[in-house]
């Protein structure tokens, strides 16, 4: 094979350059389609190399979760205070698999913490069992944490259908919050994550992310209107996920949605911080 550059004689060019058999460029015609395909192959190889570099870096470097909240100052309280963790699988799995209840107790000495999470429950199911499992126990603090209602929303709904779903949801959430009016301190949170990154389950991520953001903003609005505390765990969790971790699903969650040990620590820290601020203005 021969190359020609300008008017230079072909005979002055080595017809078998030493790099020929090692290069993907040697048989490319700068004015033909092979040149375009070679560029595409090179870009693909570069992307694969970048992905492998991120994988190796993540596996070989110990990533520490940065401190998110200060530990609540331990102080003596006059009587035990009760807290109920009320919600769906976000609470149930974190409590049963990753010790969320004990993590909260460690940060809030003097508190009796009860797990009342039930897998897959929507706000309607929570409303039905609230009297028996929450109100009858007369807790001092209730942490309302769930995201199952996102399953009732779809990006394929019409505007009218979407508004109806959100209106019904708002009404039911407010009913639950108003029923907790005799509880001294109510904290609401959720949803948290649809996925830790777009490269694990891209279809799920891009379908659920707009829905998650809709419910996130709506919950904030409901809390503002009902004068209860909203705890933004979505931001708390997202801020500690390394950018290289976008290829994985288990930095702060076990499956992209439900918190693992590291995620449970972040939840316990955030919840303890919120309760600690509240305790500063209470005499117990």
Short mmCIF file of C-alpha atoms in Angstrom, two decimals:
data_model
loop_
_atom_site.label_atom_id
_atom_site.label_comp_id
_atom_site.label_asym_id
_atom_site.label_seq_id
_atom_site.Cartn_x
_atom_site.Cartn_y
_atom_site.Cartn_z
CA UNK A 1 0.00 0.00 0.00
CA UNK A 2 1.30 3.50 -0.84
CA UNK A 3 0.61 7.00 0.42
CA UNK A 4 0.76 10.21 -1.56
CA UNK A 5 1.27 13.63 0.04
CA UNK A 6 1.06 16.64 -2.31
CA UNK A 7 3.43 16.26 -5.25
CA UNK A 8 5.92 14.10 -3.40
CA UNK A 9 7.01 11.02 -5.28
CA UNK A 10 5.39 7.82 -4.02
CA UNK A 11 8.71 6.04 -4.22
CA UNK A 12 10.16 8.25 -1.47
CA UNK A 13 7.57 6.95 0.99
CA UNK A 14 8.03 3.68 2.81
CA UNK A 15 5.35 1.39 1.43
CA UNK A 16 5.32 -0.67 4.66
CA UNK A 17 5.52 1.72 7.60
CA UNK A 18 6.55 -0.09 10.80
CA UNK A 19 3.32 0.93 12.58
CA UNK A 20 1.08 -0.41 9.84
CA UNK A 21 -0.06 -3.65 11.44
CA UNK A 22 -0.59 -2.01 14.84
CA UNK A 23 -2.60 1.02 13.75
CA UNK A 24 -6.26 1.32 12.91
CA UNK A 25 -5.41 4.22 10.62
CA UNK A 26 -3.03 2.60 8.12
CA UNK A 27 -5.67 1.61 5.59
CA UNK A 28 -7.76 4.76 5.83
CA UNK A 29 -8.40 6.98 2.90
CA UNK A 30 -8.66 10.58 4.18
CA UNK A 31 -11.23 11.30 1.50
CA UNK A 32 -13.30 8.11 1.86
CA UNK A 33 -15.78 6.62 4.29
CA UNK A 34 -13.16 4.57 6.13
CA UNK A 35 -11.77 7.77 7.62
CA UNK A 36 -15.17 8.54 9.19
CA UNK A 37 -15.53 5.02 10.57
CA UNK A 38 -12.04 5.13 12.07
CA UNK A 39 -12.93 8.30 13.96
CA UNK A 40 -16.07 6.64 15.30
CA UNK A 41 -14.09 3.59 16.41
CA UNK A 42 -11.54 5.82 18.13
CA UNK A 43 -14.25 7.73 19.98
CA UNK A 44 -15.81 4.45 21.10
CA UNK A 45 -12.44 3.17 22.32
CA UNK A 46 -11.86 6.42 24.19
CA UNK A 47 -15.23 6.10 25.93
CA UNK A 48 -14.48 2.49 26.91
CA UNK A 49 -11.06 3.48 28.27
CA UNK A 50 -12.63 6.34 30.27
CA UNK A 51 -15.23 3.98 31.71
CA UNK A 52 -12.54 1.42 32.65
CA UNK A 53 -10.49 4.17 34.28
CA UNK A 54 -13.49 5.26 36.38
CA UNK A 55 -14.13 1.63 37.33
CA UNK A 56 -10.53 1.00 38.38
CA UNK A 57 -10.33 4.30 40.26
CA UNK A 58 -13.55 3.59 42.16
CA UNK A 59 -12.48 0.05 43.08
CA UNK A 60 -8.96 0.98 44.18
CA UNK A 61 -9.68 4.18 46.11
CA UNK A 62 -11.44 4.05 49.42
CA UNK A 63 -14.31 6.52 49.24
CA UNK A 64 -15.31 7.98 52.57
CA UNK A 65 -18.71 9.51 53.12
CA UNK A 66 -18.08 13.13 54.13
CA UNK A 67 -19.67 14.19 57.40
CA UNK A 68 -23.09 15.58 56.63
CA UNK A 69 -24.44 16.62 60.01
CA UNK A 70 -22.91 17.16 63.39
CA UNK A 71 -23.85 14.66 66.06
CA UNK A 72 -26.58 16.00 68.30
CA UNK A 73 -25.21 17.19 71.62
CA UNK A 74 -26.08 14.65 74.27
CA UNK A 75 -28.02 16.20 77.09
CA UNK A 76 -30.12 14.82 79.88
CA UNK A 77 -33.89 14.81 79.35
CA UNK A 78 -36.43 14.53 82.15
CA UNK A 79 -38.41 11.67 80.62
CA UNK A 80 -38.05 9.21 77.73
CA UNK A 81 -39.30 10.62 74.46
CA UNK A 82 -40.96 8.45 71.84
CA UNK A 83 -40.42 8.55 68.09
CA UNK A 84 -42.29 6.52 65.47
CA UNK A 85 -40.82 5.93 62.02
CA UNK A 86 -43.95 5.73 59.89
CA UNK A 87 -43.93 4.90 56.19
CA UNK A 88 -43.31 2.28 53.53
CA UNK A 89 -40.30 0.14 52.53
CA UNK A 90 -37.95 3.13 52.77
CA UNK A 91 -38.28 2.75 56.53
CA UNK A 92 -38.93 -0.97 56.79
CA UNK A 93 -35.86 -2.11 54.84
CA UNK A 94 -33.52 0.45 56.37
CA UNK A 95 -34.68 -0.58 59.85
CA UNK A 96 -34.71 -4.34 59.37
CA UNK A 97 -31.59 -4.75 57.22
CA UNK A 98 -29.36 -1.82 58.16
CA UNK A 99 -30.25 -0.94 61.74
CA UNK A 100 -31.84 2.47 61.21
CA UNK A 101 -33.62 2.34 64.58
CA UNK A 102 -30.39 1.70 66.51
CA UNK A 103 -28.54 4.36 64.53
CA UNK A 104 -31.16 6.92 65.56
CA UNK A 105 -31.06 5.78 69.20
CA UNK A 106 -27.28 6.20 69.24
CA UNK A 107 -27.67 9.79 68.09
CA UNK A 108 -30.68 10.60 70.29
CA UNK A 109 -30.10 9.06 73.72
CA UNK A 110 -33.26 8.98 75.80
CA UNK A 111 -35.50 8.31 72.80
CA UNK A 112 -37.65 5.23 72.35
CA UNK A 113 -37.73 4.66 68.58
CA UNK A 114 -40.30 2.39 66.91
CA UNK A 115 -40.23 1.05 63.37
CA UNK A 116 -43.66 1.26 61.73
CA UNK A 117 -42.66 0.91 58.08
CA UNK A 118 -44.62 -1.41 55.81
CA UNK A 119 -43.43 -2.39 52.34
CA UNK A 120 -45.33 -0.98 49.34
CA UNK A 121 -47.86 1.15 51.20
CA UNK A 122 -49.28 4.31 49.64
CA UNK A 123 -50.46 7.31 51.63
CA UNK A 124 -53.97 5.79 51.62
CA UNK A 125 -52.77 2.64 53.44
CA UNK A 126 -50.76 4.75 55.85
CA UNK A 127 -53.88 6.76 56.65
CA UNK A 128 -55.85 3.60 57.45
CA UNK A 129 -53.37 2.21 59.99
CA UNK A 130 -52.27 5.52 61.45
CA UNK A 131 -54.68 5.52 64.42
CA UNK A 132 -53.73 2.05 65.62
CA UNK A 133 -49.97 2.22 65.06
CA UNK A 134 -49.27 5.91 65.65
CA UNK A 135 -51.94 8.00 67.34
CA UNK A 136 -52.86 5.42 70.02
CA UNK A 137 -49.20 5.35 71.13
CA UNK A 138 -49.15 9.15 71.63
CA UNK A 139 -45.60 9.71 70.34
CA UNK A 140 -43.63 12.91 70.79
CA UNK A 141 -42.11 12.74 67.30
CA UNK A 142 -43.39 11.16 64.07
CA UNK A 143 -41.14 10.74 61.06
CA UNK A 144 -43.33 10.26 57.96
CA UNK A 145 -41.19 8.83 55.17
CA UNK A 146 -42.47 7.12 51.98
CA UNK A 147 -42.41 7.23 48.17
CA UNK A 148 -44.74 4.44 47.02
CA UNK A 149 -47.28 6.88 45.57
CA UNK A 150 -44.91 7.56 42.68
CA UNK A 151 -46.01 4.21 41.22
CA UNK A 152 -49.45 5.70 40.55
CA UNK A 153 -48.00 8.34 38.26
CA UNK A 154 -46.88 7.83 34.66
CA UNK A 155 -45.27 10.12 32.12
CA UNK A 156 -47.92 8.95 29.65
CA UNK A 157 -50.81 10.52 31.62
CA UNK A 158 -52.60 13.47 30.11
CA UNK A 159 -52.43 16.83 31.86
CA UNK A 160 -55.95 16.39 33.28
CA UNK A 161 -55.18 12.89 34.57
CA UNK A 162 -51.93 14.09 36.09
CA UNK A 163 -53.62 16.96 37.91
CA UNK A 164 -56.29 14.61 39.26
CA UNK A 165 -53.68 12.20 40.65
CA UNK A 166 -51.73 15.01 42.30
CA UNK A 167 -54.89 16.62 43.71
CA UNK A 168 -56.03 13.37 45.32
CA UNK A 169 -52.55 12.78 46.65
CA UNK A 170 -52.36 16.26 48.18
CA UNK A 171 -55.71 15.82 49.89
CA UNK A 172 -54.71 12.47 51.46
CA UNK A 173 -51.31 13.70 52.65
CA UNK A 174 -52.93 16.70 54.31
CA UNK A 175 -55.47 14.41 56.00
CA UNK A 176 -52.61 12.39 57.51
CA UNK A 177 -50.75 15.49 58.65
CA UNK A 178 -53.86 17.09 60.16
CA UNK A 179 -54.57 13.84 62.02
CA UNK A 180 -51.13 14.20 63.61
CA UNK A 181 -51.96 17.65 65.00
CA UNK A 182 -51.58 16.46 68.61
CA UNK A 183 -48.09 15.10 67.95
CA UNK A 184 -45.53 17.60 69.23
CA UNK A 185 -43.14 17.35 66.30
CA UNK A 186 -43.88 15.96 62.82
CA UNK A 187 -41.16 15.48 60.20
CA UNK A 188 -41.96 14.57 56.59
CA UNK A 189 -39.55 13.29 53.96
CA UNK A 190 -39.52 11.49 50.62
CA UNK A 191 -39.10 10.62 47.92
CA UNK A 192 -35.33 10.17 47.91
CA UNK A 193 -33.81 8.54 44.81
CA UNK A 194 -35.18 6.98 41.64
CA UNK A 195 -31.69 5.66 40.89
CA UNK A 196 -28.18 6.61 41.93
CA UNK A 197 -27.13 7.24 38.34
CA UNK A 198 -28.51 7.15 34.79
CA UNK A 199 -26.24 4.33 33.59
CA UNK A 200 -27.58 1.52 35.79
CA UNK A 201 -31.22 1.43 34.71
CA UNK A 202 -31.47 4.23 32.13
CA UNK A 203 -35.11 3.64 31.21
CA UNK A 204 -36.18 3.57 34.85
CA UNK A 205 -34.04 6.62 35.65
CA UNK A 206 -35.29 8.87 32.87
CA UNK A 207 -38.91 7.78 33.33
CA UNK A 208 -39.02 8.11 37.12
CA UNK A 209 -36.79 11.14 37.62
CA UNK A 210 -39.40 13.73 36.46
CA UNK A 211 -42.03 11.96 38.57
CA UNK A 212 -39.73 11.99 41.60
CA UNK A 213 -39.06 15.70 41.20
CA UNK A 214 -42.80 16.39 40.93
CA UNK A 215 -43.57 14.61 44.21
CA UNK A 216 -40.51 16.13 45.85
CA UNK A 217 -41.68 19.67 45.17
CA UNK A 218 -45.28 18.83 46.03
CA UNK A 219 -44.32 17.38 49.43
CA UNK A 220 -42.30 20.51 50.19
CA UNK A 221 -45.31 22.66 49.29
CA UNK A 222 -47.69 20.57 51.43
CA UNK A 223 -45.37 20.83 54.43
CA UNK A 224 -45.13 24.59 54.04
CA UNK A 225 -48.93 24.88 53.88
CA UNK A 226 -49.47 22.62 56.91
CA UNK A 227 -46.60 24.07 58.96
CA UNK A 228 -44.63 20.86 59.47
CA UNK A 229 -40.93 20.20 58.95
CA UNK A 230 -39.78 18.85 55.59
CA UNK A 231 -36.46 16.98 55.64
CA UNK A 232 -34.82 17.00 52.20
CA UNK A 233 -33.12 13.60 52.24
CA UNK A 234 -33.01 13.57 48.44
CA UNK A 235 -30.39 16.33 48.46
CA UNK A 236 -28.62 14.86 51.50
CA UNK A 237 -28.12 11.53 49.72
CA UNK A 238 -27.28 12.95 46.28
CA UNK A 239 -24.58 15.25 47.61
CA UNK A 240 -22.40 12.41 48.92
CA UNK A 241 -22.54 10.18 45.82
CA UNK A 242 -19.19 10.47 43.97
CA UNK A 243 -19.47 11.38 40.31
CA UNK A 244 -17.59 8.21 39.34
CA UNK A 245 -20.31 6.24 41.10
CA UNK A 246 -22.83 7.03 38.38
CA UNK A 247 -22.08 3.59 36.93
CA UNK A 248 -23.22 1.83 40.10
CA UNK A 249 -26.29 1.53 42.27
CA UNK A 250 -25.04 0.72 45.76
CA UNK A 251 -23.20 3.68 47.22
CA UNK A 252 -26.05 4.96 49.40
CA UNK A 253 -28.76 2.49 48.36
CA UNK A 254 -29.06 -1.27 47.97
CA UNK A 255 -31.00 -1.13 44.71
CA UNK A 256 -31.02 2.48 43.57
CA UNK A 257 -33.97 3.39 45.79
CA UNK A 258 -33.81 1.79 49.26
CA UNK A 259 -31.02 3.01 51.51
CA UNK A 260 -28.17 0.70 52.52
CA UNK A 261 -25.92 1.04 55.59
CA UNK A 262 -24.27 4.24 54.34
CA UNK A 263 -27.62 5.73 53.33
CA UNK A 264 -29.14 4.80 56.70
CA UNK A 265 -26.33 6.65 58.47
CA UNK A 266 -27.12 9.77 56.44
CA UNK A 267 -30.82 9.48 57.29
CA UNK A 268 -30.09 8.98 60.99
CA UNK A 269 -27.74 11.98 61.03
CA UNK A 270 -30.22 14.23 59.26
CA UNK A 271 -33.12 13.15 61.46
CA UNK A 272 -31.10 13.54 64.65
CA UNK A 273 -30.02 17.02 63.57
CA UNK A 274 -33.62 18.08 62.96
CA UNK A 275 -34.78 16.69 66.30
CA UNK A 276 -31.80 18.24 68.06
CA UNK A 277 -32.74 21.69 66.78
CA UNK A 278 -36.32 21.13 67.92
CA UNK A 279 -35.17 20.01 71.40
CA UNK A 280 -33.30 23.26 71.95
CA UNK A 281 -36.65 25.04 72.22
CA UNK A 282 -38.35 22.38 74.35
CA UNK A 283 -38.04 21.58 78.03
CA UNK A 284 -38.11 17.83 78.60
#
